[in-house]
Short mmCIF file of C-alpha atoms and ligand atoms in Angstrom, two decimals:
data_model
loop_
_atom_site.label_atom_id
_atom_site.label_comp_id
_atom_site.label_asym_id
_atom_site.label_seq_id
_atom_site.Cartn_x
_atom_site.Cartn_y
_atom_site.Cartn_z
CA UNK A 492 9.69 177.51 79.72
CA UNK A 493 6.19 177.30 78.29
CA UNK A 494 5.32 173.92 76.79
CA UNK A 495 4.33 175.61 73.50
CA UNK A 496 7.78 177.21 73.15
CA UNK A 497 9.41 173.88 73.83
CA UNK A 498 7.43 172.14 71.08
CA UNK A 499 8.24 174.89 68.60
CA UNK A 500 11.95 174.58 69.34
CA UNK A 501 12.00 170.79 69.09
CA UNK A 502 9.80 170.48 66.01
CA UNK A 503 10.43 173.62 63.96
CA UNK A 504 13.19 176.00 65.07
CA UNK A 505 16.14 176.18 62.69
CA UNK A 506 14.52 173.98 60.06
CA UNK A 507 14.04 175.44 56.59
CA UNK A 508 12.13 172.62 54.95
CA UNK A 509 11.28 174.54 51.77
CA UNK A 510 15.02 174.67 51.03
CA UNK A 511 15.33 170.90 50.91
CA UNK A 512 12.35 169.52 48.98
CA UNK A 513 9.94 170.03 51.94
CA UNK A 514 11.56 167.05 53.62
CA UNK A 515 10.29 166.72 57.20
CA UNK A 516 13.60 165.42 58.57
CA UNK A 517 16.61 167.62 57.86
CA UNK A 518 19.20 166.42 55.34
CA UNK A 519 22.63 165.27 56.45
CA UNK A 520 24.84 167.72 54.55
CA UNK A 521 27.81 165.35 54.57
CA UNK A 522 30.38 167.67 53.05
CA UNK A 523 33.67 169.03 54.33
CA UNK A 524 33.71 171.96 51.93
CA UNK A 525 31.48 174.66 50.37
CA UNK A 526 32.14 176.62 47.17
CA UNK A 527 31.80 180.37 46.61
CA UNK A 528 29.86 182.07 43.79
CA UNK A 529 32.74 184.44 42.97
CA UNK A 530 35.68 186.21 44.59
CA UNK A 531 33.52 188.89 46.14
CA UNK A 532 31.31 186.21 47.75
CA UNK A 533 34.50 184.53 49.03
CA UNK A 534 35.61 187.79 50.64
CA UNK A 535 32.21 188.51 52.22
CA UNK A 536 31.83 185.08 53.74
CA UNK A 537 35.34 184.99 55.15
CA UNK A 538 34.55 188.13 57.14
CA UNK A 539 32.17 186.01 59.27
CA UNK A 540 33.08 182.34 59.28
CA UNK A 541 30.59 181.34 62.01
CA UNK A 542 27.74 182.99 60.12
CA UNK A 543 28.44 181.33 56.75
CA UNK A 544 29.17 177.94 55.28
CA UNK A 545 32.81 177.77 54.27
CA UNK A 546 34.26 174.62 55.78
CA UNK A 547 32.65 172.02 58.10
CA UNK A 548 35.17 172.37 60.94
CA UNK A 549 33.59 175.81 61.37
CA UNK A 550 29.97 175.68 60.30
CA UNK A 551 27.82 173.06 58.59
CA UNK A 552 24.08 173.46 57.82
CA UNK A 553 23.01 170.25 59.61
CA UNK A 554 25.08 171.17 62.67
CA UNK A 555 23.65 174.70 62.52
CA UNK A 556 20.08 173.43 62.96
CA UNK A 557 21.20 171.67 66.12
CA UNK A 558 23.05 174.77 67.37
CA UNK A 559 19.92 176.88 67.10
CA UNK A 560 17.73 174.36 68.93
CA UNK A 561 20.22 173.82 71.77
CA UNK A 562 20.75 177.57 72.27
CA UNK A 563 16.99 178.16 72.46
CA UNK A 564 16.50 175.27 74.90
CA UNK A 565 19.09 176.79 77.25
CA UNK A 566 17.78 180.40 76.85
CA UNK A 567 21.20 181.24 75.37
CA UNK A 568 21.94 183.61 72.50
CA UNK A 569 24.08 181.05 70.68
CA UNK A 570 25.66 177.61 70.99
CA UNK A 571 28.51 175.53 69.61
CA UNK A 572 28.18 171.80 69.04
CA UNK A 573 31.45 169.89 69.50
CA UNK A 574 32.82 166.36 69.30
CA UNK A 575 32.25 165.34 72.94
CA UNK A 576 31.19 166.60 76.35
CA UNK A 577 34.83 166.54 77.41
CA UNK A 578 35.68 168.86 74.47
CA UNK A 579 32.89 171.24 75.54
CA UNK A 580 34.21 171.35 79.12
CA UNK A 581 37.84 171.80 78.00
CA UNK A 582 37.12 174.45 75.34
CA UNK A 583 34.96 176.57 77.64
CA UNK A 584 37.57 176.60 80.40
CA UNK A 585 40.67 176.94 78.19
CA UNK A 586 39.03 179.81 76.31
CA UNK A 587 38.77 181.84 79.49
CA UNK A 588 42.18 181.38 81.13
CA UNK A 589 45.84 182.05 80.44
CA UNK A 590 49.10 181.22 82.25
CA UNK A 591 49.04 182.57 85.81
CA UNK A 592 45.24 182.39 86.15
CA UNK A 593 43.29 180.41 88.73
CA UNK A 594 40.08 178.35 88.55
CA UNK A 595 37.68 177.66 91.44
CA UNK A 596 35.94 174.34 90.86
CA UNK A 597 33.37 172.19 92.67
CA UNK A 598 34.86 169.41 94.76
CA UNK A 599 33.95 166.29 92.79
CA UNK A 600 33.40 167.24 89.15
CA UNK A 601 33.21 164.75 86.30
CA UNK A 602 36.45 162.72 86.23
CA UNK A 603 37.86 164.24 83.01
CA UNK A 604 37.02 167.75 84.20
CA UNK A 605 39.13 166.94 87.26
CA UNK A 606 41.92 165.74 84.95
CA UNK A 607 41.64 168.91 82.82
CA UNK A 608 42.48 171.03 85.87
CA UNK A 609 44.93 168.76 87.71
CA UNK A 610 46.86 167.25 84.79
CA UNK A 611 46.31 169.33 81.66
CA UNK A 612 45.94 173.00 82.64
CA UNK A 613 48.50 172.62 85.45
CA UNK A 614 51.10 172.09 82.67
CA UNK A 615 50.26 175.52 81.26
CA UNK A 616 50.54 177.43 84.54
CA UNK A 617 46.82 177.57 85.38
CA UNK A 618 46.14 176.70 89.04
CA UNK A 619 42.92 175.60 90.69
CA UNK A 620 41.15 175.12 94.04
CA UNK A 621 38.46 172.50 94.61
CA UNK A 622 35.81 173.69 97.08
CA UNK A 623 32.83 172.24 98.88
CA UNK A 624 30.47 174.33 96.78
CA UNK A 625 27.34 173.39 98.74
CA UNK A 626 28.32 176.55 100.59
CA UNK A 627 28.55 179.76 98.58
CA UNK A 628 30.72 181.19 101.40
CA UNK A 629 33.35 178.49 100.78
CA UNK A 630 33.40 179.47 97.10
CA UNK A 631 33.80 183.13 98.00
CA UNK A 632 36.67 182.28 100.36
CA UNK A 633 38.51 180.41 97.58
CA UNK A 634 38.46 183.34 95.13
CA UNK A 635 41.91 184.87 94.55
CA UNK A 636 42.86 188.07 92.70
CA UNK A 637 43.84 185.91 89.68
CA UNK A 638 40.67 183.75 89.66
CA UNK A 639 39.11 183.87 86.19
CA UNK A 640 36.68 180.94 86.14
CA UNK A 641 34.13 179.53 88.58
CA UNK A 642 33.35 175.99 87.43
CA UNK A 643 30.12 174.33 88.64
CA UNK A 644 28.38 171.01 88.16
CA UNK A 645 24.95 170.94 89.76
CA UNK A 646 24.05 168.24 90.56
CA UNK A 647 27.10 166.07 90.00
CA UNK A 648 26.47 162.63 88.63
CA UNK A 649 27.28 160.32 91.59
CA UNK A 650 26.39 162.00 94.90
CA UNK A 651 24.40 164.92 93.43
CA UNK A 652 25.67 167.88 95.50
CA UNK A 653 24.10 171.14 94.32
CA UNK A 654 25.23 174.73 94.13
CA UNK A 655 22.92 177.70 94.56
CA UNK A 656 23.07 178.89 90.94
CA UNK A 657 21.71 182.40 91.44
CA UNK A 658 24.08 183.04 94.37
CA UNK A 659 27.08 181.64 92.44
CA UNK A 660 26.25 183.72 89.38
CA UNK A 661 25.99 186.89 91.48
CA UNK A 662 29.27 186.13 93.24
CA UNK A 663 31.09 185.51 89.96
CA UNK A 664 29.71 188.68 88.45
CA UNK A 665 30.76 190.74 91.48
CA UNK A 666 34.37 189.51 91.04
CA UNK A 667 34.44 189.73 87.22
CA UNK A 668 34.79 185.93 86.95
CA UNK A 669 33.28 183.78 84.19
CA UNK A 670 30.84 181.21 85.59
CA UNK A 671 30.58 177.86 83.78
CA UNK A 672 28.25 174.97 84.61
CA UNK A 673 28.06 171.39 83.41
CA UNK A 674 24.27 170.96 83.09
CA UNK A 675 24.32 167.40 81.74
CA UNK A 676 22.48 165.96 84.74
CA UNK A 677 19.31 168.04 84.43
CA UNK A 678 19.30 168.92 80.73
CA UNK A 679 17.55 172.20 79.85
CA UNK A 680 14.23 170.48 80.49
CA UNK A 681 14.82 170.45 84.27
CA UNK A 682 17.27 173.34 84.78
CA UNK A 683 18.24 176.43 82.78
CA UNK A 684 21.27 178.02 84.49
CA UNK A 685 21.52 181.01 82.12
CA UNK A 686 18.15 182.16 83.49
CA UNK A 687 19.87 182.28 86.93
CA UNK A 688 22.71 184.42 85.53
CA UNK A 689 25.35 181.74 84.77
CA UNK A 690 27.59 182.74 81.83
CA UNK A 691 28.30 179.43 80.06
CA UNK A 692 26.41 176.13 80.05
CA UNK A 693 28.12 172.98 78.79
CA UNK A 694 26.69 169.51 78.26
CA UNK A 695 27.69 166.03 77.50
CA UNK A 696 24.96 165.73 74.86
CA UNK A 697 25.98 162.07 74.71
CA UNK A 698 23.65 161.69 77.71
CA UNK A 699 20.05 162.96 77.71
CA UNK A 700 20.16 165.35 74.74
CA UNK A 701 20.92 162.59 72.25
CA UNK A 702 19.50 159.91 74.51
CA UNK A 703 20.00 156.86 72.31
CA UNK A 704 23.52 155.75 73.30
CA UNK A 705 24.80 156.04 69.73
CA UNK A 706 26.67 159.38 69.52
CA UNK A 707 29.40 161.10 71.57
CA UNK A 708 28.75 164.86 71.42
CA UNK A 709 29.07 168.06 73.49
CA UNK A 710 27.54 171.54 73.48
CA UNK A 711 28.52 174.99 74.75
CA UNK A 712 25.84 177.69 75.26
CA UNK A 713 26.45 181.36 76.00
CA UNK A 714 26.19 184.90 74.67
CA UNK A 715 26.90 185.62 70.99
CA UNK A 716 30.08 187.38 72.06
CA UNK A 717 31.42 184.46 74.12
CA UNK A 718 30.47 181.89 71.47
CA UNK A 719 32.18 183.97 68.76
CA UNK A 720 35.33 184.15 70.91
CA UNK A 721 35.38 180.38 71.60
CA UNK A 722 34.65 179.69 67.93
CA UNK A 723 37.51 181.78 66.58
CA UNK A 724 40.01 180.39 69.03
CA UNK A 725 39.31 176.99 70.65
CA UNK A 726 36.89 175.65 68.03
CA UNK A 727 38.95 176.50 64.96
CA UNK A 728 42.39 175.78 66.46
CA UNK A 729 41.66 172.67 68.55
CA UNK A 730 39.20 171.46 65.92
CA UNK A 731 36.90 169.43 68.16
CA UNK A 732 34.16 169.34 65.56
CA UNK A 733 31.16 166.98 65.20
CA UNK A 734 30.21 165.18 61.99
CA UNK A 735 27.01 166.25 60.19
CA UNK A 736 25.73 162.70 60.45
CA UNK A 737 26.10 162.71 64.24
CA UNK A 738 24.39 166.12 64.38
CA UNK A 739 21.40 164.69 62.50
CA UNK A 740 21.20 161.83 65.01
CA UNK A 741 21.17 164.31 67.92
CA UNK A 742 18.41 166.38 66.22
CA UNK A 743 16.45 163.14 65.96
CA UNK A 744 17.13 162.40 69.64
CA UNK A 745 16.07 165.89 70.78
CA UNK A 746 12.54 165.50 69.38
CA UNK A 747 11.62 163.23 72.30
CA UNK A 748 13.83 164.75 75.03
CA UNK A 749 11.00 166.00 77.30
CA UNK A 750 9.18 162.65 77.09
CA UNK A 751 12.30 160.59 77.74
CA UNK A 752 13.64 162.57 80.67
CA UNK A 753 10.23 162.76 82.35
CA UNK A 754 9.77 159.00 82.06
CA UNK A 755 13.26 158.40 83.40
CA UNK A 756 12.56 160.80 86.29
CA UNK A 757 9.16 159.30 87.18
CA UNK A 758 10.57 155.77 87.29
CA UNK A 759 13.54 156.90 89.41
CA UNK A 760 11.20 158.64 91.90
CA UNK A 761 9.20 155.43 92.26
CA UNK A 762 12.25 153.19 92.71
CA UNK A 763 13.86 155.58 95.21
CA UNK A 764 10.66 155.63 97.27
CA UNK A 765 10.74 151.83 97.49
CA UNK A 766 14.50 151.52 98.07
CA UNK A 767 14.40 154.00 100.95
CA UNK A 768 12.18 151.55 102.82
CA UNK A 769 14.21 148.41 102.11
CA UNK A 770 16.17 146.96 105.07
CA UNK A 771 19.17 146.01 102.89
CA UNK A 772 19.65 149.59 101.71
CA UNK A 773 21.73 151.78 104.03
CA UNK A 774 21.46 155.05 102.14
CA UNK A 775 19.81 156.51 99.04
CA UNK A 776 21.06 159.61 97.18
CA UNK A 777 18.50 161.37 94.97
CA UNK A 778 18.04 165.17 94.80
CA UNK A 779 14.24 164.97 94.61
CA UNK A 780 13.89 162.76 97.69
CA UNK A 781 12.63 164.74 100.73
CA UNK A 782 15.49 163.01 102.64
CA UNK A 783 18.16 164.61 100.41
CA UNK A 784 20.15 167.22 102.42
CA UNK A 785 19.72 169.88 99.70
CA UNK A 786 16.13 168.95 98.82
CA UNK A 787 14.85 172.51 99.19
CA UNK A 788 17.48 173.97 96.89
CA UNK A 789 16.76 171.21 94.36
CA UNK A 790 13.07 172.12 94.46
CA UNK A 791 13.92 175.79 94.01
CA UNK A 792 16.16 175.60 90.94
CA UNK A 793 15.30 172.27 89.25
CA UNK A 794 11.93 171.12 87.89
CA UNK A 795 12.96 167.44 87.91
CA UNK A 796 15.90 165.23 88.77
CA UNK A 797 16.06 162.68 85.97
CA UNK A 798 16.93 159.01 86.25
CA UNK A 799 20.20 158.93 88.21
CA UNK A 800 20.32 157.88 91.86
CA UNK A 801 22.81 156.07 94.08
CA UNK A 802 22.54 153.71 97.03
CA UNK A 803 24.75 152.12 99.66
CA UNK A 804 24.02 148.49 100.40
CA UNK A 805 23.99 146.97 103.87
CA UNK A 806 26.38 144.10 103.25
CA UNK A 807 29.23 142.23 104.93
CA UNK A 808 31.82 142.40 102.19
CA UNK A 809 32.61 143.48 98.64
CA UNK A 810 31.79 140.02 97.34
CA UNK A 811 28.14 140.55 98.23
CA UNK A 812 28.06 143.81 96.26
CA UNK A 813 29.57 142.00 93.28
CA UNK A 814 27.03 139.20 93.63
CA UNK A 815 24.17 141.74 93.70
CA UNK A 816 25.40 143.57 90.58
CA UNK A 817 26.31 140.46 88.62
CA UNK A 818 22.84 139.06 89.38
CA UNK A 819 20.93 142.00 87.86
CA UNK A 820 19.39 140.96 84.56
CA UNK A 821 17.59 144.11 83.42
CA UNK A 822 20.44 146.54 84.14
CA UNK A 823 23.53 146.71 81.96
CA UNK A 824 26.80 147.03 83.87
CA UNK A 825 28.25 150.12 82.19
CA UNK A 826 29.52 153.69 82.56
CA UNK A 827 27.63 156.67 81.09
CA UNK A 828 23.85 157.27 81.31
CA UNK A 829 21.03 159.23 79.67
CA UNK A 830 20.01 156.63 77.08
CA UNK A 831 16.95 154.37 76.83
CA UNK A 832 18.59 151.51 78.73
CA UNK A 833 18.95 151.17 82.49
CA UNK A 834 22.48 150.88 83.85
CA UNK A 835 24.31 150.01 87.04
CA UNK A 836 27.75 151.36 88.00
CA UNK A 837 29.20 149.80 91.18
CA UNK A 838 32.08 151.66 92.88
CA UNK A 839 33.62 148.30 93.82
CA UNK A 840 34.45 147.90 90.10
CA UNK A 841 36.92 150.77 90.52
CA UNK A 842 38.66 149.18 93.52
CA UNK A 843 41.88 147.19 93.35
CA UNK A 844 42.83 148.08 89.75
CA UNK A 845 46.57 148.01 89.27
CA UNK A 846 48.04 151.46 88.58
CA UNK A 847 44.89 153.25 89.79
CA UNK A 848 44.04 154.75 93.15
CA UNK A 849 40.90 153.47 94.81
CA UNK A 850 37.98 155.94 94.46
CA UNK A 851 36.92 158.32 97.25
CA UNK A 852 33.48 156.73 97.42
CA UNK A 853 32.97 153.52 99.47
CA UNK A 854 32.92 150.07 97.84
CA UNK A 855 29.29 149.46 98.82
CA UNK A 856 28.19 152.51 96.80
CA UNK A 857 26.23 151.78 93.59
CA UNK A 858 24.95 154.27 91.03
CA UNK A 859 21.85 153.44 89.02
CA UNK A 860 20.58 155.04 85.84
CA UNK A 861 16.92 154.39 85.06
CA UNK A 862 16.05 154.27 81.38
CA UNK A 863 12.73 153.88 79.62
CA UNK A 864 11.83 150.30 80.52
CA UNK A 865 8.76 149.29 82.51
CA UNK A 866 9.43 150.33 86.11
CA UNK A 867 7.89 147.16 87.59
CA UNK A 868 10.28 144.99 85.56
CA UNK A 869 13.19 146.98 86.94
CA UNK A 870 11.90 146.79 90.51
CA UNK A 871 11.45 143.00 90.28
CA UNK A 872 15.07 142.71 89.25
CA UNK A 873 16.41 144.93 92.06
CA UNK A 874 14.17 143.30 94.67
CA UNK A 875 15.27 139.84 93.59
CA UNK A 876 18.92 140.90 94.06
CA UNK A 877 18.26 142.48 97.47
CA UNK A 878 16.39 139.43 98.73
CA UNK A 879 19.34 137.20 97.91
CA UNK A 880 21.59 139.24 100.24
CA UNK A 881 21.77 137.61 103.65
C1 LIG B 1778 29.78 162.00 80.38
C2 LIG B 1778 29.99 163.31 81.05
C3 LIG B 1778 30.90 164.25 80.53
C4 LIG B 1778 31.79 163.97 79.34
O1 LIG B 1778 31.03 163.85 78.18
P1 LIG B 1778 31.49 162.98 76.90
O2 LIG B 1778 30.39 163.24 75.95
O3 LIG B 1778 31.59 161.57 77.36
O4 LIG B 1778 32.82 163.50 76.47
C5 LIG B 1778 30.98 165.48 81.15
N1 LIG B 1778 30.22 165.77 82.25
C6 LIG B 1778 29.37 164.87 82.78
C7 LIG B 1778 28.58 165.25 83.99
C8 LIG B 1778 29.22 163.61 82.21
O5 LIG B 1778 28.38 162.73 82.75
#
């Protein structure tokens, strides 16, 4: 996307300043309800609920500004903004299956996407197959006559496996299957799957799109026809709406999206370069490292990788991993990512929890998210921790 288009979208698209006192920032239209001029107006508007302001579960003017910007960023005809990324994932899948259908899904999707297929949709007679989707042939082999959805996440947010988006889109099209991708990792700044032929793009906008760790929000981008269908059914019946106030916060966050994600990316590149050379680091996972197994594909379909990377430490026991993580002073120990603050998520924190299975990833595996802080401050902190490991 041309830089000039991007600035127009982020600064102007969807905003009608002359309608609200020439205010530069859009108003928060904090209302549940809208009145009609007369009965005829009532009738007209009800014929197209998504296109008019009737009730905020459906359409609200503040939310509508955000919808237009997000759709344009993803080269989509239209978008819905919903209450969380999980709602966006669930609504886009549920809207395209019925009892007896089958979903082909990447092997290690986001944890609640996994739960949607294995626990939730299984109750309604929708089956699934998880595939190693690094290979388009494995995806093709998993397609059954009743497959309706191909669900992708490229890269995923811990080990960053990619799918060839153009090849997946072509395969889905050939079989009459709806392709859906979770594009949270790249954001539309670094990857626009609809331009590769993918049908639906979903995001946890909680991450980069909002970027300030103060709102939980999701988006769904697709054709006008698909968005209309999801709106009339999943949006209006499941009611996973977002508040106008939260929408205004996300609009505010979007203004700086390209700056934030680039900074996050640049710092991650620098830290990965240094970590790859450190004797206490056994392995580094980062899609834009020349050592990454799918580096070439990453270069082909992404224009950046953002601030997530993972490492494996060379240590004797889990206690040393805990000591390393507990000793970090500039990284917050937390889930999630995409905000201004740097985070660390150690797999060992998911081991030995009563009532939970241990994760598939090893206990010496640590995911980092690099925020907007000074990269040298962050490096000092990591280096200090590594040097303390015997
Ligand atoms: C966080 C996340 C989600 C879920 O989003 P919420 O906004 O937390 O509901 C979905 N996919 C990915 C890749 C995520 O990181």
